[in-house]
CSV table of C-alpha atoms in Angstrom, one decimal:
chain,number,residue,atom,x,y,z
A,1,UNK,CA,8.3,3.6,5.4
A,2,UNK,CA,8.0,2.5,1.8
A,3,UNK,CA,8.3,6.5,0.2
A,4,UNK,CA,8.2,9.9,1.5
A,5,UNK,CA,8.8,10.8,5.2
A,6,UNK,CA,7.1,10.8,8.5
A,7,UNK,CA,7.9,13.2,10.8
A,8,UNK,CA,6.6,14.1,14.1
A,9,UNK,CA,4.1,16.4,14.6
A,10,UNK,CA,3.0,16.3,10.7
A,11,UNK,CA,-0.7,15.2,10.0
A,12,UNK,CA,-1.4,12.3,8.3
A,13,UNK,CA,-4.3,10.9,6.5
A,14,UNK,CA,-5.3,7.0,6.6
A,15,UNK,CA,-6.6,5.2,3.5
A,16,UNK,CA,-8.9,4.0,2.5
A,17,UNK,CA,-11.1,5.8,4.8
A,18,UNK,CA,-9.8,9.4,4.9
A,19,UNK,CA,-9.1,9.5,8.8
A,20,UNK,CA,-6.8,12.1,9.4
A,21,UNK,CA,-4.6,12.9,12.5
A,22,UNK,CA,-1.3,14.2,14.1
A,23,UNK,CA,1.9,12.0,14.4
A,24,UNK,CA,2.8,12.4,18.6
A,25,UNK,CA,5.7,10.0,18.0
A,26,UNK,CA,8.2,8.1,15.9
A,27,UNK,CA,9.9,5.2,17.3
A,28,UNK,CA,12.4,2.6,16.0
A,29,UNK,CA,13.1,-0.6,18.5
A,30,UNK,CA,11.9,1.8,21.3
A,31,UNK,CA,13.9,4.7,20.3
A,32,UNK,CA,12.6,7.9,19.8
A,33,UNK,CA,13.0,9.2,16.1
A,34,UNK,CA,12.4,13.1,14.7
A,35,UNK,CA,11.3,11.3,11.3
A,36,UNK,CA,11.6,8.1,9.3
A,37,UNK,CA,12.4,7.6,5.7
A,38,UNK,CA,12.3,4.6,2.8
A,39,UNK,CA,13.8,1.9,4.4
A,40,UNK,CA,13.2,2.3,8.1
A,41,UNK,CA,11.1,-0.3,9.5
A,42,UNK,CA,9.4,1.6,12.4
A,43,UNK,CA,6.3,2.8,14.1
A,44,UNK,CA,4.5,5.5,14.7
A,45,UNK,CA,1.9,6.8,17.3
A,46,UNK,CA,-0.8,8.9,16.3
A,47,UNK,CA,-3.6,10.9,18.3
A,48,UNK,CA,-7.0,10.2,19.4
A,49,UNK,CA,-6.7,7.0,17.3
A,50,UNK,CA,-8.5,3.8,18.2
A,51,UNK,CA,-6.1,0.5,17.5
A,52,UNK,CA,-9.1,-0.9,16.2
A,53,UNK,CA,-9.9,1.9,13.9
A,54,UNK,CA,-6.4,1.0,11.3
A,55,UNK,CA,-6.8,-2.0,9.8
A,56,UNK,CA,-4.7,-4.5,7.9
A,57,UNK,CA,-3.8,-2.6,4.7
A,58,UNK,CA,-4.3,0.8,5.3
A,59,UNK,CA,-1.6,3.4,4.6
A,60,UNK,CA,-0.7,6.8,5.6
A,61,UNK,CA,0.2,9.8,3.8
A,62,UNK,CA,0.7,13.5,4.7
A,63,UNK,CA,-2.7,15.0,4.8
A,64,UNK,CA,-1.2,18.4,3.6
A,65,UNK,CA,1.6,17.9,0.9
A,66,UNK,CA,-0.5,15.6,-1.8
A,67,UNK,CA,-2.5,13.2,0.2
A,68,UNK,CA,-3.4,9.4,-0.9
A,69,UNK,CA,-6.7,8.8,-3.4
A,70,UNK,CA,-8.2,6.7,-4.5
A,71,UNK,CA,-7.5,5.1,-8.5
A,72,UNK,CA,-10.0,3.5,-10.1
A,73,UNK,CA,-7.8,1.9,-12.5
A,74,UNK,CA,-3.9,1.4,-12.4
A,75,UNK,CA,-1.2,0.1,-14.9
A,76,UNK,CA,1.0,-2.6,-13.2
A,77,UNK,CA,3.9,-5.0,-14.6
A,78,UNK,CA,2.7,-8.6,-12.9
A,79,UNK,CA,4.6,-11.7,-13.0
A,80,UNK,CA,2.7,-15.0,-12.7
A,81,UNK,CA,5.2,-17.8,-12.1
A,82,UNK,CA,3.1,-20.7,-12.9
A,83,UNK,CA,-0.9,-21.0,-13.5
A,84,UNK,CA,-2.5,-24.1,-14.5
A,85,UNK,CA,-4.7,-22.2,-17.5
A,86,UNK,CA,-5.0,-19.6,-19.9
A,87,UNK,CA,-5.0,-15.5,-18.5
A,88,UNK,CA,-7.0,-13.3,-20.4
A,89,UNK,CA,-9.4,-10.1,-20.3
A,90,UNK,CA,-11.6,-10.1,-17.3
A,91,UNK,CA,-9.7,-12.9,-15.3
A,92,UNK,CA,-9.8,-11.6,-11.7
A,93,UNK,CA,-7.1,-12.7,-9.6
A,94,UNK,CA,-6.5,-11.9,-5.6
A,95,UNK,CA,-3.7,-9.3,-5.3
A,96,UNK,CA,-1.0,-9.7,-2.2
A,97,UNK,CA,0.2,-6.4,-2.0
A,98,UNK,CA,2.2,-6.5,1.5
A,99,UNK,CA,-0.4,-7.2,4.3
A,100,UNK,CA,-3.3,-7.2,2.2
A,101,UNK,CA,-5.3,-9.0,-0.1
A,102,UNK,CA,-7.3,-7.2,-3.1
A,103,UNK,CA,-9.7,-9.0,-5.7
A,104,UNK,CA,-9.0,-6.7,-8.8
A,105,UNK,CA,-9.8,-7.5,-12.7
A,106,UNK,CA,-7.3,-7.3,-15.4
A,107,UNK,CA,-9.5,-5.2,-18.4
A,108,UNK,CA,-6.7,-5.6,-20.8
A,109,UNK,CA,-3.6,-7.3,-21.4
A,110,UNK,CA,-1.4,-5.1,-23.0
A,111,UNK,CA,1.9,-7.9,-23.5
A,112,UNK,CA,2.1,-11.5,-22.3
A,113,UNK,CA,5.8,-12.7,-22.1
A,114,UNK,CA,5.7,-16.5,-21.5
A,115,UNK,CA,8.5,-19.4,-21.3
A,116,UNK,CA,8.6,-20.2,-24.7
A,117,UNK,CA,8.5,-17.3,-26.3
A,118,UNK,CA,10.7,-15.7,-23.6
């Protein structure tokens, strides 16, 4: 659990692709939970659910109390440790953002910090 709760018996809706169901349990190394919060690295079983049906990447958020959408465009600090040329506009880089991996384009720099300039 990265933010929020998940509590058993609350409904919860996947994206990207808007599946939603009921939590039947919460578990943390095979211990039954009545919710998890930020921090907790557990799991959670869900209802009438096909294992192949989540993939790599999706997320979960409560379906009732301001469910996940979708952005178009966000605003995000990066850090590039080393790169062997110049970044600018338009330069489209593969994001590793925990277990997945998303080609996004930066449309504008707003502030480029390097080593000699610190």
């Amino acid at each position: 659990v990265e933010t929020g709760v998940i509590i058993l018996g609350m409904f919860v809706i996947f994206g990207p692709i808007g599946l939603t169901t009921e939590v039947k349990s919460v578990e943390m190394h095979h211990e039954v939970l009545s919710e998890a919060v930020p921090g907790d690295n557990d799991g959670f079983n869900i209802k009438n659910v096909a294992v192949k049906e989540i993939k790599r990447g999706f997320f979960a958020s409560d379906s009732k109390n301001d469910p996940c959408k979708e952005a178009v465009t966000f605003e995000a600090q990066i850090i590039i440790m080393n790169h062997p040329s110049k970044i600018s506009n338009e330069y489209t880089p593969v994001l590793n953002y925990h277990t997945s991996h998303i080609t996004y384009k930066f449309t504008k720099i707003k502030l480029k910090i390097d080593k000699q300039s610190s």
